[in-house]
mmCIF file of C-alpha atoms in Angstrom:
data_model
loop_
_atom_site.group_PDB
_atom_site.id
_atom_site.type_symbol
_atom_site.label_atom_id
_atom_site.label_comp_id
_atom_site.label_asym_id
_atom_site.label_seq_id
_atom_site.Cartn_x
_atom_site.Cartn_y
_atom_site.Cartn_z
ATOM 1 C CA ASP V 1 -52.637 -110.276 67.163
ATOM 2 C CA VAL V 2 -56.006 -108.665 66.586
ATOM 3 C CA LEU V 3 -55.560 -104.915 66.223
ATOM 4 C CA PRO V 4 -56.851 -102.317 66.465
ATOM 5 C CA ALA V 5 -59.312 -102.974 69.299
ATOM 6 C CA PRO V 6 -62.610 -101.046 69.262
ATOM 7 C CA THR V 7 -61.552 -98.835 72.162
ATOM 8 C CA GLU V 8 -58.334 -97.807 70.410
ATOM 9 C CA VAL V 9 -59.849 -96.373 67.242
ATOM 10 C CA ALA V 10 -63.101 -94.438 67.409
ATOM 11 C CA GLU V 11 -63.529 -94.093 63.650
ATOM 12 C CA GLY V 12 -63.801 -96.626 60.878
ATOM 13 C CA PRO V 13 -66.035 -99.633 60.271
ATOM 14 C CA LEU V 14 -66.039 -102.528 62.725
ATOM 15 C CA VAL V 15 -65.712 -106.120 61.489
ATOM 16 C CA VAL V 16 -66.493 -109.057 63.778
ATOM 17 C CA LEU V 17 -64.877 -112.323 62.731
ATOM 18 C CA ASP V 18 -66.375 -115.387 64.382
ATOM 19 C CA PRO V 19 -64.178 -118.512 64.366
ATOM 20 C CA GLY V 20 -66.702 -121.333 64.661
ATOM 21 C CA HIS V 21 -66.779 -123.906 67.455
ATOM 22 C CA GLY V 22 -64.036 -123.920 70.121
ATOM 23 C CA GLY V 23 -63.249 -125.666 73.392
ATOM 24 C CA GLU V 24 -64.711 -129.160 73.620
ATOM 25 C CA GLU V 25 -66.775 -128.412 70.510
ATOM 26 C CA THR V 26 -64.081 -129.023 67.909
ATOM 27 C CA GLY V 27 -66.377 -129.045 64.902
ATOM 28 C CA ALA V 28 -65.376 -131.316 62.039
ATOM 29 C CA GLN V 29 -62.254 -133.449 62.380
ATOM 30 C CA TYR V 30 -60.425 -135.230 59.589
ATOM 31 C CA ASP V 31 -56.933 -136.620 59.063
ATOM 32 C CA GLY V 32 -55.525 -134.983 62.174
ATOM 33 C CA LEU V 33 -57.163 -131.621 61.427
ATOM 34 C CA SER V 34 -59.678 -129.850 63.647
ATOM 35 C CA GLU V 35 -62.156 -127.299 62.301
ATOM 36 C CA SER V 36 -62.087 -125.134 65.446
ATOM 37 C CA THR V 37 -58.288 -124.796 65.331
ATOM 38 C CA LEU V 38 -58.146 -124.093 61.600
ATOM 39 C CA VAL V 39 -60.844 -121.424 61.550
ATOM 40 C CA LEU V 40 -59.235 -119.640 64.514
ATOM 41 C CA ASP V 41 -56.021 -119.522 62.493
ATOM 42 C CA LEU V 42 -57.929 -118.188 59.455
ATOM 43 C CA ALA V 43 -59.556 -115.489 61.600
ATOM 44 C CA HIS V 44 -56.240 -114.292 63.037
ATOM 45 C CA ARG V 45 -54.685 -114.247 59.577
ATOM 46 C CA ALA V 46 -57.642 -112.388 58.036
ATOM 47 C CA ALA V 47 -57.585 -109.827 60.862
ATOM 48 C CA ARG V 48 -53.905 -109.116 60.207
ATOM 49 C CA VAL V 49 -54.530 -108.710 56.470
ATOM 50 C CA ILE V 50 -57.355 -106.246 57.122
ATOM 51 C CA HIS V 51 -55.203 -104.281 59.567
ATOM 52 C CA ARG V 52 -52.365 -104.059 57.032
ATOM 53 C CA GLN V 53 -54.530 -103.105 54.070
ATOM 54 C CA ALA V 54 -57.016 -100.834 55.871
ATOM 55 C CA PRO V 55 -55.678 -99.645 59.255
ATOM 56 C CA SER V 56 -58.848 -97.632 59.930
ATOM 57 C CA VAL V 57 -61.000 -100.781 59.896
ATOM 58 C CA ARG V 58 -61.396 -102.273 63.350
ATOM 59 C CA VAL V 59 -61.475 -106.057 63.773
ATOM 60 C CA VAL V 60 -62.725 -108.060 66.747
ATOM 61 C CA LEU V 61 -62.749 -111.845 67.072
ATOM 62 C CA THR V 62 -65.538 -113.547 69.024
ATOM 63 C CA ARG V 63 -62.852 -115.847 70.410
ATOM 64 C CA THR V 64 -59.083 -115.459 70.306
ATOM 65 C CA ASP V 65 -58.202 -118.883 71.716
ATOM 66 C CA ASP V 66 -59.626 -122.401 72.064
ATOM 67 C CA THR V 67 -62.703 -121.332 74.047
ATOM 68 C CA HIS V 68 -66.307 -122.434 73.633
ATOM 69 C CA ILE V 69 -68.757 -119.585 73.084
ATOM 70 C CA PRO V 70 -72.516 -120.288 72.825
ATOM 71 C CA LEU V 71 -73.931 -119.663 69.358
ATOM 72 C CA GLU V 72 -76.373 -117.010 70.543
ATOM 73 C CA ASP V 73 -73.580 -115.011 72.234
ATOM 74 C CA ARG V 74 -71.616 -114.557 69.014
ATOM 75 C CA ALA V 75 -74.035 -112.340 67.069
ATOM 76 C CA ALA V 76 -75.092 -110.730 70.356
ATOM 77 C CA ARG V 77 -71.491 -109.604 70.850
ATOM 78 C CA ALA V 78 -71.462 -108.082 67.365
ATOM 79 C CA ASN V 79 -74.727 -106.285 68.152
ATOM 80 C CA GLU V 80 -73.307 -104.913 71.418
ATOM 81 C CA LEU V 81 -70.331 -103.505 69.522
ATOM 82 C CA ASP V 82 -72.612 -102.070 66.806
ATOM 83 C CA ALA V 83 -70.527 -103.911 64.221
ATOM 84 C CA ASP V 84 -70.833 -103.215 60.504
ATOM 85 C CA VAL V 85 -70.078 -106.768 59.388
ATOM 86 C CA PHE V 86 -70.322 -110.224 60.989
ATOM 87 C CA VAL V 87 -68.536 -113.160 59.338
ATOM 88 C CA SER V 88 -68.684 -116.622 60.913
ATOM 89 C CA LEU V 89 -65.868 -118.881 59.689
ATOM 90 C CA HIS V 90 -66.297 -122.633 59.289
ATOM 91 C CA LEU V 91 -65.094 -125.613 57.264
ATOM 92 C CA ASN V 92 -67.534 -127.970 55.592
ATOM 93 C CA ALA V 93 -67.583 -131.723 56.214
ATOM 94 C CA ALA V 94 -69.671 -134.777 55.465
ATOM 95 C CA ASP V 95 -69.914 -138.300 56.862
ATOM 96 C CA GLU V 96 -70.271 -139.805 53.408
ATOM 97 C CA PRO V 97 -67.628 -139.580 50.634
ATOM 98 C CA VAL V 98 -67.581 -136.152 49.006
ATOM 99 C CA ARG V 99 -67.582 -135.893 45.225
ATOM 100 C CA THR V 100 -67.351 -132.097 45.080
ATOM 101 C CA GLY V 101 -65.757 -130.028 47.846
ATOM 102 C CA GLY V 102 -65.136 -126.317 47.654
ATOM 103 C CA VAL V 103 -66.231 -122.991 49.116
ATOM 104 C CA THR V 104 -69.810 -122.204 50.167
ATOM 105 C CA THR V 105 -71.140 -118.973 51.636
ATOM 106 C CA PHE V 106 -74.452 -118.701 53.453
ATOM 107 C CA VAL V 107 -76.865 -115.945 54.356
ATOM 108 C CA LEU V 108 -79.638 -116.420 56.887
ATOM 109 C CA ASP V 109 -82.888 -117.198 55.143
ATOM 110 C CA THR V 110 -85.417 -119.946 54.713
ATOM 111 C CA THR V 111 -84.455 -122.794 52.420
ATOM 112 C CA ASN V 112 -85.785 -126.099 51.191
ATOM 113 C CA ASP V 113 -82.327 -127.302 50.118
ATOM 114 C CA ARG V 114 -81.851 -130.663 51.837
ATOM 115 C CA GLN V 115 -78.066 -130.378 51.925
ATOM 116 C CA ALA V 116 -78.245 -126.882 53.427
ATOM 117 C CA LEU V 117 -80.674 -128.152 56.075
ATOM 118 C CA ARG V 118 -78.334 -131.006 57.023
ATOM 119 C CA LEU V 119 -75.359 -128.655 57.205
ATOM 120 C CA ALA V 120 -77.257 -126.156 59.359
ATOM 121 C CA ALA V 121 -78.337 -128.966 61.661
ATOM 122 C CA ARG V 122 -74.736 -130.106 62.068
ATOM 123 C CA GLU V 123 -73.400 -126.614 62.777
ATOM 124 C CA ASN V 124 -76.321 -125.875 65.097
ATOM 125 C CA GLY V 125 -76.006 -129.152 66.967
ATOM 126 C CA THR V 126 -79.662 -129.989 66.292
ATOM 127 C CA SER V 127 -81.778 -131.891 63.765
ATOM 128 C CA ALA V 128 -82.833 -130.916 60.259
ATOM 129 C CA ALA V 129 -86.482 -131.187 61.363
ATOM 130 C CA GLN V 130 -85.920 -128.649 64.149
ATOM 131 C CA VAL V 131 -84.193 -126.302 61.710
ATOM 132 C CA SER V 132 -87.087 -126.410 59.255
ATOM 133 C CA GLN V 133 -89.616 -125.755 62.050
ATOM 134 C CA LEU V 134 -87.707 -122.688 63.180
ATOM 135 C CA GLN V 135 -87.510 -121.301 59.656
ATOM 136 C CA ARG V 136 -91.221 -120.533 59.636
ATOM 137 C CA LEU V 137 -90.975 -118.747 62.977
ATOM 138 C CA LEU V 138 -87.985 -116.647 61.959
ATOM 139 C CA ALA V 139 -88.985 -115.873 58.382
ATOM 140 C CA GLY V 140 -90.849 -112.764 59.475
ATOM 141 C CA LEU V 141 -87.980 -111.402 61.554
ATOM 142 C CA HIS V 142 -85.612 -110.591 58.698
ATOM 143 C CA ARG V 143 -85.209 -106.980 57.795
ATOM 144 C CA ARG V 144 -85.035 -106.495 54.052
ATOM 145 C CA GLU V 145 -82.120 -104.076 54.237
ATOM 146 C CA GLN V 146 -80.097 -106.415 56.438
ATOM 147 C CA LEU V 147 -80.774 -109.340 54.121
ATOM 148 C CA GLU V 148 -79.751 -107.323 51.058
ATOM 149 C CA GLY V 149 -76.524 -106.271 52.781
ATOM 150 C CA SER V 150 -75.852 -109.864 53.797
ATOM 151 C CA GLN V 151 -76.309 -111.019 50.204
ATOM 152 C CA GLN V 152 -73.872 -108.384 48.933
ATOM 153 C CA LEU V 153 -71.358 -109.255 51.659
ATOM 154 C CA ALA V 154 -71.727 -112.957 50.866
ATOM 155 C CA GLU V 155 -71.110 -112.437 47.164
ATOM 156 C CA ALA V 156 -68.026 -110.278 47.782
ATOM 157 C CA VAL V 157 -66.448 -112.610 50.345
ATOM 158 C CA HIS V 158 -67.350 -115.741 48.395
ATOM 159 C CA ALA V 159 -65.859 -114.529 45.102
ATOM 160 C CA SER V 160 -62.687 -113.289 46.760
ATOM 161 C CA THR V 161 -62.141 -116.375 48.929
ATOM 162 C CA LEU V 162 -62.626 -118.623 45.920
ATOM 163 C CA ALA V 163 -60.265 -116.553 43.734
ATOM 164 C CA PHE V 164 -57.486 -116.421 46.315
ATOM 165 C CA GLY V 165 -57.965 -120.078 47.258
ATOM 166 C CA ARG V 166 -57.589 -121.068 43.602
ATOM 167 C CA ARG V 167 -54.194 -119.391 43.490
ATOM 168 C CA HIS V 168 -53.033 -122.232 45.705
ATOM 169 C CA LEU V 169 -55.510 -124.988 44.803
ATOM 170 C CA ARG V 170 -56.484 -124.437 41.181
ATOM 171 C CA THR V 171 -59.319 -126.989 41.166
ATOM 172 C CA LEU V 172 -61.092 -125.545 44.253
ATOM 173 C CA PRO V 173 -64.817 -125.902 43.429
ATOM 174 C CA ASP V 174 -67.405 -123.147 43.693
ATOM 175 C CA ARG V 175 -70.397 -124.360 45.718
ATOM 176 C CA GLY V 176 -72.078 -120.964 45.489
ATOM 177 C CA VAL V 177 -73.854 -118.514 47.758
ATOM 178 C CA LYS V 178 -76.816 -120.160 49.484
ATOM 179 C CA SER V 179 -79.278 -119.573 52.286
ATOM 180 C CA ALA V 180 -79.802 -121.640 55.428
ATOM 181 C CA LEU V 181 -80.889 -121.267 59.016
ATOM 182 C CA PHE V 182 -77.696 -121.031 61.042
ATOM 183 C CA TYR V 183 -78.372 -120.096 64.660
ATOM 184 C CA VAL V 184 -75.135 -118.134 64.835
ATOM 185 C CA LEU V 185 -76.580 -115.637 62.318
ATOM 186 C CA VAL V 186 -79.976 -115.308 64.001
ATOM 187 C CA GLY V 187 -80.491 -111.900 65.565
ATOM 188 C CA ALA V 188 -77.537 -110.206 63.904
ATOM 189 C CA ARG V 189 -78.535 -106.613 63.189
ATOM 190 C CA MET V 190 -75.784 -106.049 60.625
ATOM 191 C CA PRO V 191 -74.968 -107.839 57.345
ATOM 192 C CA ALA V 192 -73.989 -111.328 58.493
ATOM 193 C CA ILE V 193 -72.749 -114.408 56.662
ATOM 194 C CA LEU V 194 -71.371 -117.861 57.374
ATOM 195 C CA LEU V 195 -68.454 -118.984 55.219
ATOM 196 C CA GLU V 196 -67.535 -122.647 54.747
ATOM 197 C CA ALA V 197 -64.042 -121.843 53.484
ATOM 198 C CA SER V 198 -63.160 -125.342 52.262
ATOM 199 C CA PHE V 199 -64.296 -128.951 52.570
ATOM 200 C CA LEU V 200 -62.351 -130.580 55.384
ATOM 201 C CA THR V 201 -63.353 -134.119 54.416
ATOM 202 C CA LYS V 202 -62.204 -133.699 50.799
ATOM 203 C CA ALA V 203 -58.667 -135.135 50.752
ATOM 204 C CA GLU V 204 -57.002 -132.554 48.490
ATOM 205 C CA GLU V 205 -58.523 -129.663 50.434
ATOM 206 C CA ALA V 206 -57.510 -131.231 53.745
ATOM 207 C CA ASP V 207 -53.959 -131.574 52.439
ATOM 208 C CA ALA V 208 -53.989 -127.933 51.340
ATOM 209 C CA LEU V 209 -55.306 -126.806 54.738
ATOM 210 C CA LYS V 210 -52.213 -128.327 56.326
ATOM 211 C CA THR V 211 -50.092 -125.722 54.539
ATOM 212 C CA ASP V 212 -49.469 -122.112 55.554
ATOM 213 C CA GLY V 213 -49.764 -121.048 51.921
ATOM 214 C CA TYR V 214 -53.330 -122.220 51.449
ATOM 215 C CA ARG V 215 -54.546 -120.940 54.816
ATOM 216 C CA GLN V 216 -52.975 -117.559 54.087
ATOM 217 C CA ALA V 217 -54.590 -117.495 50.634
ATOM 218 C CA LEU V 218 -58.019 -118.179 52.128
ATOM 219 C CA ALA V 219 -57.471 -115.536 54.812
ATOM 220 C CA GLN V 220 -56.477 -112.986 52.189
ATOM 221 C CA GLY V 221 -59.588 -113.824 50.219
ATOM 222 C CA ILE V 222 -61.793 -113.373 53.275
ATOM 223 C CA ALA V 223 -60.158 -110.060 54.173
ATOM 224 C CA VAL V 224 -60.206 -108.645 50.642
ATOM 225 C CA GLY V 225 -63.856 -109.638 50.201
ATOM 226 C CA ILE V 226 -64.833 -107.852 53.420
ATOM 227 C CA LEU V 227 -62.886 -104.741 52.443
ATOM 228 C CA ARG V 228 -64.450 -104.705 48.967
ATOM 229 C CA TYR V 229 -67.888 -104.902 50.524
ATOM 230 C CA LEU V 230 -67.108 -102.062 52.961
ATOM 231 C CA ALA V 231 -65.739 -99.927 50.108
ATOM 232 C CA SER V 232 -68.928 -100.501 48.115
ATOM 233 C CA ARG V 233 -71.031 -99.240 51.027
ATOM 234 C CA ALA V 234 -68.882 -96.206 51.831
#
């Protein structure tokens, strides 16, 4: 499903799509839905859209089936391939009732936002305190150019995902582009973002995620955002 492979096309930018979680690590679960399964579907769909719209752009998935891959191996794989873009795909969730769902896009940076810290802790499988401790250690490792590229990529993918998602779910909220310490983004040498494409524990978004139409709309948004970013850097 994921074509063309890096060995098949020597030219053209390389996009690495990272479906979050996998294997025993299912991520968020709600109303019969599993984050790991849904984001894998989004990644396959987005890869096909990119291949149709820009055949010269190569796409690789960090996992193509229900396999667990350690967080540190995901960006490392993108580095090995000398990728131009790294996009980690997730779905947001909360234990408490959610008033506002929607789409959020993250770049790797330090943050004092309590909600962002909690979310990073959940995705990282650690505690918010550990996340905040690591922020100070990693703050000096960011390269300005990489961070600027990540911000531009985040804004392009966020706007496009939101716009396409709203074609199917008109009330889809905009939670904005934010910064947080996600381990999966640490060490990435290319522009890298983490997209929370919808809120799994928000009932109307969960219902929408059960439909092909909404998942395809989100995938189109992801793909178009990536392609717009690549075009802006060409």
